[in-house]
PDB file of C-alpha atoms in Angstrom:
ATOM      1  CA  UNK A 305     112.546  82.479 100.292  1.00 72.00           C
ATOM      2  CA  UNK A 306     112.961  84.324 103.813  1.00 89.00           C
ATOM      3  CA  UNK A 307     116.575  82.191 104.286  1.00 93.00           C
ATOM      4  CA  UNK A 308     118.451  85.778 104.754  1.00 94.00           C
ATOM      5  CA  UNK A 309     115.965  86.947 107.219  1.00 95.00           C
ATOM      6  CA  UNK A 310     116.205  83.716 109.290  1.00 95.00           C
ATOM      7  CA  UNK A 311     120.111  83.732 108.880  1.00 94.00           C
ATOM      8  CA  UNK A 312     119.886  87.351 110.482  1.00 94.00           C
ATOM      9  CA  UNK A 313     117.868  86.243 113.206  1.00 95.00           C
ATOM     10  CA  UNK A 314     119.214  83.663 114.550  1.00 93.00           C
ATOM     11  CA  UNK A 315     122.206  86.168 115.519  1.00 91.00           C
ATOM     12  CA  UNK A 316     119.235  86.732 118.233  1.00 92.00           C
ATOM     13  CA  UNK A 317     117.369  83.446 118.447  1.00 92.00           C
ATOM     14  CA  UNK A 318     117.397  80.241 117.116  1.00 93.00           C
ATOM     15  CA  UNK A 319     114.048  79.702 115.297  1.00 95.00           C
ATOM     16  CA  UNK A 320     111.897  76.687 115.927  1.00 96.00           C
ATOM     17  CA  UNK A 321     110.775  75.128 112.963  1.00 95.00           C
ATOM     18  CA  UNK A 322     106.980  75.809 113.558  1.00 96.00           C
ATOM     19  CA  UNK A 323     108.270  79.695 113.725  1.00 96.00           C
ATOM     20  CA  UNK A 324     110.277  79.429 110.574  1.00 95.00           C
ATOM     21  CA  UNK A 325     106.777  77.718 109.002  1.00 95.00           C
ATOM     22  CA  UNK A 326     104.731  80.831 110.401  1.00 96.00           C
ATOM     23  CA  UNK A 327     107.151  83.034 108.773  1.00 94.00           C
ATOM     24  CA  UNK A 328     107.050  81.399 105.706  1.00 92.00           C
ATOM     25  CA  UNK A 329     103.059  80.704 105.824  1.00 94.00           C
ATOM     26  CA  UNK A 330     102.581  84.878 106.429  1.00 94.00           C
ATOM     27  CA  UNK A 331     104.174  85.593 103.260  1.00 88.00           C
ATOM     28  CA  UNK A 332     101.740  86.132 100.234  1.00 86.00           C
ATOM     29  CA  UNK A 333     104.173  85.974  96.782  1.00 85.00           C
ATOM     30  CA  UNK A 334     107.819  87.798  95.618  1.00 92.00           C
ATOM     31  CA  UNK A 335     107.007  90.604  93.166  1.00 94.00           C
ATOM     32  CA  UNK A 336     109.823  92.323  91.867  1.00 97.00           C
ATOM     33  CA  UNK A 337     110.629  96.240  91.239  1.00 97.00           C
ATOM     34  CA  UNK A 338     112.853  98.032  88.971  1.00 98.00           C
ATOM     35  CA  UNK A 339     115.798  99.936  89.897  1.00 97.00           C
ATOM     36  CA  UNK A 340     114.844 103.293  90.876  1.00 96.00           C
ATOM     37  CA  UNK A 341     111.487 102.498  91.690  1.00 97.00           C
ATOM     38  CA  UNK A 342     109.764 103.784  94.766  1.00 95.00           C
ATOM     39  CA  UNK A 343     108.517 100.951  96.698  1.00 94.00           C
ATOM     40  CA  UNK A 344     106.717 103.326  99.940  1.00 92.00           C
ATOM     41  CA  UNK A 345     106.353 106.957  99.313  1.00 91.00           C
ATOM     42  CA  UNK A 346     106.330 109.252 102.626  1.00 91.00           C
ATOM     43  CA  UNK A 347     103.346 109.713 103.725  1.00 89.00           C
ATOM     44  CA  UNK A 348     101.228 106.375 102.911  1.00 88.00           C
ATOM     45  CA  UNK A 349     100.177 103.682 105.217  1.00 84.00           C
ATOM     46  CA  UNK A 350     101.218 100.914 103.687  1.00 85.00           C
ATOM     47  CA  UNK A 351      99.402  97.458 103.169  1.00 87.00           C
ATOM     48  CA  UNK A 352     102.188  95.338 103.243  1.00 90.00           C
ATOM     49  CA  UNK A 353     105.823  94.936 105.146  1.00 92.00           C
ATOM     50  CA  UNK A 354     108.420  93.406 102.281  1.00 94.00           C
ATOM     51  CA  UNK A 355     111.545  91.578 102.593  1.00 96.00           C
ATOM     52  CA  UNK A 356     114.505  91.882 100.536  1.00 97.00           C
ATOM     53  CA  UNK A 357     115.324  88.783  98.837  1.00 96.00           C
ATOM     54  CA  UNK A 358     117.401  90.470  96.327  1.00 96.00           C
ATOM     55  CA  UNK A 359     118.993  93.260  95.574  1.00 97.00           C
ATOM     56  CA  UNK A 360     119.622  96.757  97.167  1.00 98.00           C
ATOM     57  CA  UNK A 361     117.515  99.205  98.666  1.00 98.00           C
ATOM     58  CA  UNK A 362     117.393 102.513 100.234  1.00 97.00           C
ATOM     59  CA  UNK A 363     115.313 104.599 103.365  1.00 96.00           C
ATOM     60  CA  UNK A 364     115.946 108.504 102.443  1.00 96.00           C
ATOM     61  CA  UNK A 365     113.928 111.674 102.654  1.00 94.00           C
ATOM     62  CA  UNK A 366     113.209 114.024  99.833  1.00 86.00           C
ATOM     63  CA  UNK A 367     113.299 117.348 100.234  1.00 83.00           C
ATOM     64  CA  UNK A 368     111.028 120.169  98.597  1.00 80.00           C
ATOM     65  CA  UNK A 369     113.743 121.407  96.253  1.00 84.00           C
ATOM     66  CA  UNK A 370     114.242 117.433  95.219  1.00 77.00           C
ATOM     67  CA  UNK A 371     117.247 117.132  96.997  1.00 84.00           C
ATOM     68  CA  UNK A 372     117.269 113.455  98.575  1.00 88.00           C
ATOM     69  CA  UNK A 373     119.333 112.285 101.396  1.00 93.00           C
ATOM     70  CA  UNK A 374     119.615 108.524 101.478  1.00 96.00           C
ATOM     71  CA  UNK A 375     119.371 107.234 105.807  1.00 95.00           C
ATOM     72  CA  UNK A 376     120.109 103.460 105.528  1.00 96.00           C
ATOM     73  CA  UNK A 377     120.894 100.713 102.909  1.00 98.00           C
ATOM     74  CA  UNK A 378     118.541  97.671 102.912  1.00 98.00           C
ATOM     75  CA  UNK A 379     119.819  94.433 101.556  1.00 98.00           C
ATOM     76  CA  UNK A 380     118.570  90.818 101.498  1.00 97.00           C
ATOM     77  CA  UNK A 381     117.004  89.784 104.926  1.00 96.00           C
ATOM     78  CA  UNK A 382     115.588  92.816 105.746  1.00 97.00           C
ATOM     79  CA  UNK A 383     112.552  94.465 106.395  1.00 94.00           C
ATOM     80  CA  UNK A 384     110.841  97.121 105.403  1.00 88.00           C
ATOM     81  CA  UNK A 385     109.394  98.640 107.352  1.00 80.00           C
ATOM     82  CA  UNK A 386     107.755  96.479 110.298  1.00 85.00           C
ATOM     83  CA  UNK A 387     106.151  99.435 112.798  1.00 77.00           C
ATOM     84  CA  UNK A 388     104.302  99.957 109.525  1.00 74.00           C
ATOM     85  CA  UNK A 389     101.366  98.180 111.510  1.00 74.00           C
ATOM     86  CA  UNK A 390     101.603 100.511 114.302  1.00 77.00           C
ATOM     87  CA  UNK A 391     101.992 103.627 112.875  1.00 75.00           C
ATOM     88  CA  UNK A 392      99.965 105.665 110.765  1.00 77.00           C
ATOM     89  CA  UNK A 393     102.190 106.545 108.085  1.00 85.00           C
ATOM     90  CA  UNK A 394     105.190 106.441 106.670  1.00 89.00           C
ATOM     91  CA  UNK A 395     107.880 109.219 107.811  1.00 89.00           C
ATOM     92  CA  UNK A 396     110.202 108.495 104.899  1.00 92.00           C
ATOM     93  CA  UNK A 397     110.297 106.875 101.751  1.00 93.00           C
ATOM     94  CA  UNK A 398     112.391 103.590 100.153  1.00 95.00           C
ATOM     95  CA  UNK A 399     113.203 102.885  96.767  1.00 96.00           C
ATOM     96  CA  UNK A 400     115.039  99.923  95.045  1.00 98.00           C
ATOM     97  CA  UNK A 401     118.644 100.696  94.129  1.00 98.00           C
ATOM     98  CA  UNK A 402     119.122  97.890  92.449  1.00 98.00           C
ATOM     99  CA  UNK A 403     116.600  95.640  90.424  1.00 98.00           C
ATOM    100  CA  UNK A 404     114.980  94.281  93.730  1.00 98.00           C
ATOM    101  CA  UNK A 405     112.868  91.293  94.296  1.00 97.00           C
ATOM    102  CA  UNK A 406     110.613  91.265  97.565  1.00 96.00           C
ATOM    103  CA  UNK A 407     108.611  88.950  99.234  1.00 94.00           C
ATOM    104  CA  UNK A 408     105.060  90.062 100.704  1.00 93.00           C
ATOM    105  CA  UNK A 409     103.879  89.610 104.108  1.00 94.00           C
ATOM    106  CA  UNK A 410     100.530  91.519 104.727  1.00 93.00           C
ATOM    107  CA  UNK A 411     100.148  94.274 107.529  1.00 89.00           C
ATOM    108  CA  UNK A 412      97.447  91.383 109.485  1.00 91.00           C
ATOM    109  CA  UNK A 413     100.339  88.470 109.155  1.00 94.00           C
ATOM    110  CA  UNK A 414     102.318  90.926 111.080  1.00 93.00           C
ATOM    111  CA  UNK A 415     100.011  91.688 113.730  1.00 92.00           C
ATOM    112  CA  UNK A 416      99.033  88.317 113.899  1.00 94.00           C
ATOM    113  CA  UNK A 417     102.581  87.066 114.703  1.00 95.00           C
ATOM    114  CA  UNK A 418     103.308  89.987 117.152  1.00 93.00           C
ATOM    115  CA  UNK A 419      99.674  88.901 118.900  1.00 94.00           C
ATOM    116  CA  UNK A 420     100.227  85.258 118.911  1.00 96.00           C
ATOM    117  CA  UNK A 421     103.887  84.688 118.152  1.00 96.00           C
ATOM    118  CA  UNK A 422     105.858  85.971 120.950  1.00 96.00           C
ATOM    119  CA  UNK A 423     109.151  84.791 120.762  1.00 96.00           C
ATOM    120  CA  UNK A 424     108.485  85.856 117.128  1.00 96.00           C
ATOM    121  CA  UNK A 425     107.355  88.727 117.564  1.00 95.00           C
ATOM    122  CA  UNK A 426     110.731  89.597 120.111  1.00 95.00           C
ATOM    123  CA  UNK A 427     113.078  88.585 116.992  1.00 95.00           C
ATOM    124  CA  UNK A 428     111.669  90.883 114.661  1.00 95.00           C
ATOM    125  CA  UNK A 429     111.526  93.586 116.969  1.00 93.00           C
ATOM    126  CA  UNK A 430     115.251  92.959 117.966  1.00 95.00           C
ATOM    127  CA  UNK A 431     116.060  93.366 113.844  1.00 94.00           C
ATOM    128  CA  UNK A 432     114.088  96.887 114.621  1.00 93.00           C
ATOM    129  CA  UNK A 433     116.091  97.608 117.595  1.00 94.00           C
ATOM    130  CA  UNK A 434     119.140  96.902 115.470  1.00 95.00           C
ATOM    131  CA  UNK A 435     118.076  99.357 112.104  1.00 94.00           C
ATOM    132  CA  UNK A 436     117.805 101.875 115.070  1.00 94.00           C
ATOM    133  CA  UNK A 437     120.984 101.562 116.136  1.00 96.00           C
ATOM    134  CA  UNK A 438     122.759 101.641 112.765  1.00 96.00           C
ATOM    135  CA  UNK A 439     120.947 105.246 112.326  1.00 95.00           C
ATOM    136  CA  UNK A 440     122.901 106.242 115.216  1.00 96.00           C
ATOM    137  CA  UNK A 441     125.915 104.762 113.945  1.00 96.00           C
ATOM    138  CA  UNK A 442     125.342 106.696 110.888  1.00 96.00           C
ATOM    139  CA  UNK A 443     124.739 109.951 112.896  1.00 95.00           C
ATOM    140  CA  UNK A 444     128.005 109.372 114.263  1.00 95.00           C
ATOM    141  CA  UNK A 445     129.625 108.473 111.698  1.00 94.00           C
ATOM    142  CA  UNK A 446     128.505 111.404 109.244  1.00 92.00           C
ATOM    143  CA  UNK A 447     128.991 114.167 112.417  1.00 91.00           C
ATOM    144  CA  UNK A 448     132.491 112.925 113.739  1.00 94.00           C
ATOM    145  CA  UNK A 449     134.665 111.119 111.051  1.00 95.00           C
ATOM    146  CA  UNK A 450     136.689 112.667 108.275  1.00 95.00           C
ATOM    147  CA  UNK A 451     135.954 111.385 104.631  1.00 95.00           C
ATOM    148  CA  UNK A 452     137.910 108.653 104.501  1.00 96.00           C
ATOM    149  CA  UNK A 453     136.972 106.779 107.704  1.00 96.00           C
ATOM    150  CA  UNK A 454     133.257 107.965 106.870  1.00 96.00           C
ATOM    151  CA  UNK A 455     133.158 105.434 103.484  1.00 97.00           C
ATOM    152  CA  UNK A 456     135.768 102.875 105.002  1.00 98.00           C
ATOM    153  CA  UNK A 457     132.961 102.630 108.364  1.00 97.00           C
ATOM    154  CA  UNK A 458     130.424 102.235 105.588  1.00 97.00           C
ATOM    155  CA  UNK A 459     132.011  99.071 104.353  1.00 98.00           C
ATOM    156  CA  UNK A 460     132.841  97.530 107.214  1.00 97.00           C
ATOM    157  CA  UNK A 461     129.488  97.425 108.186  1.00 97.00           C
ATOM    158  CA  UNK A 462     127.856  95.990 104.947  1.00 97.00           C
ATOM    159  CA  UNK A 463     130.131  93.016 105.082  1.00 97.00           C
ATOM    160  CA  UNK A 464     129.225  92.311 108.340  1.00 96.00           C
ATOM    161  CA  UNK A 465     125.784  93.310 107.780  1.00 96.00           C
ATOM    162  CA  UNK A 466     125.823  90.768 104.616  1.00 96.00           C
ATOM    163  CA  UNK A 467     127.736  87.896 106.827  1.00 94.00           C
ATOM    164  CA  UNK A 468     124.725  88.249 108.945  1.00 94.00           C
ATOM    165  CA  UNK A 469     122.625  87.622 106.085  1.00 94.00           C
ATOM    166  CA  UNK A 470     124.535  84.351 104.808  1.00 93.00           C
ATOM    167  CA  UNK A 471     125.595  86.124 101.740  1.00 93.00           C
ATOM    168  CA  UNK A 472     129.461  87.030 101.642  1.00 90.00           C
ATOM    169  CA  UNK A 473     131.886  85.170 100.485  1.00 85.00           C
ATOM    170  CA  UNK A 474     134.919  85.696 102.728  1.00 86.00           C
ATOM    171  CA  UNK A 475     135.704  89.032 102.572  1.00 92.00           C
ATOM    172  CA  UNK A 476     133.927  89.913  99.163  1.00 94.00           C
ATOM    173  CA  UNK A 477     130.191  91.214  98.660  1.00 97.00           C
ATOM    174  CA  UNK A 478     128.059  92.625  96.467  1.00 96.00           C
ATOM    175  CA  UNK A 479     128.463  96.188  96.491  1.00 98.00           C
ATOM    176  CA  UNK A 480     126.139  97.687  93.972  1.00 97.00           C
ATOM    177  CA  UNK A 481     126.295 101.615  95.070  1.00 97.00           C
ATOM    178  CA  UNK A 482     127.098 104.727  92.581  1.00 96.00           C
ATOM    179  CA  UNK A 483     129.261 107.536  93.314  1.00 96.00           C
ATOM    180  CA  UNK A 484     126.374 109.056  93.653  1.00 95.00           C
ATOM    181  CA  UNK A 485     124.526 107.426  96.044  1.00 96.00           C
ATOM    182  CA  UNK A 486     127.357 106.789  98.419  1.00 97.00           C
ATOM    183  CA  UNK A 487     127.347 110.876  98.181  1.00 95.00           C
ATOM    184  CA  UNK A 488     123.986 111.076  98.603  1.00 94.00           C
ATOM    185  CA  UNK A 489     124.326 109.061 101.752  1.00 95.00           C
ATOM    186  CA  UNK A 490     127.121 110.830 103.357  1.00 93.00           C
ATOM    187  CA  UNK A 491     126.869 114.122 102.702  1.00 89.00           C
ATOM    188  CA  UNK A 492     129.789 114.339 100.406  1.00 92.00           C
ATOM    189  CA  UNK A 493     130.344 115.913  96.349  1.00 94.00           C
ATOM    190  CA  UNK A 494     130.971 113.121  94.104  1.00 95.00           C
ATOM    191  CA  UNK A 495     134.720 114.232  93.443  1.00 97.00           C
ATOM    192  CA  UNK A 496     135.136 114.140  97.449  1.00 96.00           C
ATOM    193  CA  UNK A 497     133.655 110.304  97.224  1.00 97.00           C
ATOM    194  CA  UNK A 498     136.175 109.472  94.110  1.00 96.00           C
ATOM    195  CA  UNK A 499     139.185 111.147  96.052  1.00 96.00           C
ATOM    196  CA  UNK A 500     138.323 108.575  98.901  1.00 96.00           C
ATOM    197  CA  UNK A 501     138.042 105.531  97.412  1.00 96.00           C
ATOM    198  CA  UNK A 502     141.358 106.218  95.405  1.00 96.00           C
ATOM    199  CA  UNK A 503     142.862 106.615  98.593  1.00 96.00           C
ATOM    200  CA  UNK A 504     141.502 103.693 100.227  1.00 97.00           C
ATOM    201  CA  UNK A 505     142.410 101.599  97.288  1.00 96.00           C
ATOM    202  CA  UNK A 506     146.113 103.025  96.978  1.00 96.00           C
ATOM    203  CA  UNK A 507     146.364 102.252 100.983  1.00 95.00           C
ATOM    204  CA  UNK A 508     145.721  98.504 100.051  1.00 97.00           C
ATOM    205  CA  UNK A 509     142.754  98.594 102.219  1.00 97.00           C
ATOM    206  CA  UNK A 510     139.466  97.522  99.622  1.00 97.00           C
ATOM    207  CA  UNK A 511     139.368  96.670  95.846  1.00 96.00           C
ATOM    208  CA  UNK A 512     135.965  97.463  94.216  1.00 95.00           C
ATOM    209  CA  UNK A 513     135.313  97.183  90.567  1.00 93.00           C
ATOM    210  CA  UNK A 514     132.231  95.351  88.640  1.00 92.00           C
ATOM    211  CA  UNK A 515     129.844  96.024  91.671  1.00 95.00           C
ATOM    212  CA  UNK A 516     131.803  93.962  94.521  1.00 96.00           C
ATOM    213  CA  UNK A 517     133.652  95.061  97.091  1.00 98.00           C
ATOM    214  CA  UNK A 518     136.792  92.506  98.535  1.00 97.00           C
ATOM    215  CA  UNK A 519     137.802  94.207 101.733  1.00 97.00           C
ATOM    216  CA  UNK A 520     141.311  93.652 101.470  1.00 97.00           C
ATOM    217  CA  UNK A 521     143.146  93.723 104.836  1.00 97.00           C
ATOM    218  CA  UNK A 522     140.381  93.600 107.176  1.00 96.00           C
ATOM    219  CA  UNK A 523     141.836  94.358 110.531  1.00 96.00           C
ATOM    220  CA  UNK A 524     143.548  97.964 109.157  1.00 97.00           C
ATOM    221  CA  UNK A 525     140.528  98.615 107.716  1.00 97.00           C
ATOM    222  CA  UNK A 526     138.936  98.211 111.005  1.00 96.00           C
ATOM    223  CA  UNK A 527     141.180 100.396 113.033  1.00 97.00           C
ATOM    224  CA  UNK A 528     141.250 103.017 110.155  1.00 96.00           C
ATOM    225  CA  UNK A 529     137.701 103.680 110.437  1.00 96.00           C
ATOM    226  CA  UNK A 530     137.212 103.102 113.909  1.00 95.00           C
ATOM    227  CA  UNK A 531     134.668 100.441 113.623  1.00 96.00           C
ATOM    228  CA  UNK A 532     133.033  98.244 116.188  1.00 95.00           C
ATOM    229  CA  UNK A 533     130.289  95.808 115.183  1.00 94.00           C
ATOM    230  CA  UNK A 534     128.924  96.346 118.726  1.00 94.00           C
ATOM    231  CA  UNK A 535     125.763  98.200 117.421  1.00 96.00           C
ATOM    232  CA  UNK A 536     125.159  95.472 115.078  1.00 95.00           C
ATOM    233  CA  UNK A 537     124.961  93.327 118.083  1.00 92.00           C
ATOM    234  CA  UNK A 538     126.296  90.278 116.213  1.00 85.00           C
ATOM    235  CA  UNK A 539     128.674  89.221 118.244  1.00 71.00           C
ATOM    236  CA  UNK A 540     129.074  85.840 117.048  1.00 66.00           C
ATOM    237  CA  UNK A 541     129.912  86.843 113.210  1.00 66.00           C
ATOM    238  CA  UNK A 542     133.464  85.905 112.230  1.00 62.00           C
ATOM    239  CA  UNK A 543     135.850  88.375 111.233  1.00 62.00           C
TER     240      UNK A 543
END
């Protein structure tokens, strides 16, 4: 039930048993969503934090003219949104990409584990820390790098980011995204975002076709987009 969160952790901490049983105890039940539902609208305080266990998700903001602009992919093992029980409410909004399933944990587990739980309470605000960092990645990476490298940096970081989960096999993933919403995440036209990935697949660099994605020569990949897991701060995920 929270395996993918505990295989993400542990690039931190190794959990005790007695922490993985908290974790597991704070949960309420899984409920699942529909693709293109909108699991925490700006502006509400939610009740509950929820964990992937299935599926894709996405942060974004929509604008007044309903323009959207999607900020980070969630996949299984994380969370949305933990400082939820600090903050008032909700600066942006996260729907499911994907059918989603996600497993409960109220707002007073949470505070509960970050009272009483510290080592805990450090992991999950280490997975925080590390969401934070990818934003700047993505700043980065949307400000600085040309098309190409821009969706190649993307990819390199879900497989690592779905290694850390304990849900790739090898060097293939699910990889569920649209045209579209890689577009809407990058701040590209759709025809720029098919141009791209034609290239990257005529360089021999990725395959993708029947939502996965097999990176196909890893280490070019790498150097092509300029990517460095550093910000993941995962060192210990093979390559």
């Amino acid at each position: 039930m929270i395996t993918s969160l505990v295989n993400k952790l542990s690039y931190y901490m190794t959990l005790s048993k007695e922490e993985k049983r908290v974790l597991e105890t704070a949960g309420t039940r899984s409920i699942a969503v529909e693709k293109g539902d909108v699991i925490i609208n700006e502006g509400e305080r939610p009740e509950n934090v929820y964990l992937i266990e299935k599926g894709w998700a996405c942060r974004y903001k929509l604008l007044e003219n309903g323009d959207n602009h999607i900020m980070a992919f969630l996949i299984p093992g994380d969370l949305c949104d933990v400082h939820i029980t600090i903050l008032e409410e909700m600066d942006h909004s996260i729907r499911a990409l994907t059918p989603v399933t996600m497993h409960k944990f109220p707002a007073v587990e949470i505070r509960n584990i970050m009272e009483n739980h510290h080592r805990l309470a450090r992991a999950l605000f280490w997975s925080t820390l590390v969401d934070e960092a990818v934003l700047r990645e993505w700043l980065v990476n949307m400000g600085t790098r040309p098309a190409e490298a821009r969706l190649a940096h993307i990819f390199c970081e879900m497989l690592i980011r779905t290694r850390m989960a304990g849900r790739a096999e090898d060097d293939n993933i699910e990889f569920p995204l649209t045209q579209a919403e890689l577009s809407e995440s990058m701040g590209l036209t759709q025809v720029h975002i098919n141009r791209v990935l034609q290239k990257l697949r005529h360089e021999g660099l990725v395959k993708l076709e029947k939502k996965r994605l097999t990176i196909l020569d890893w280490d070019r990949l790498k150097q092509f987009s300029q990517f460095d897991p550093t910000y993941l701060h995962c060192q210990n995920v093979p390559e």
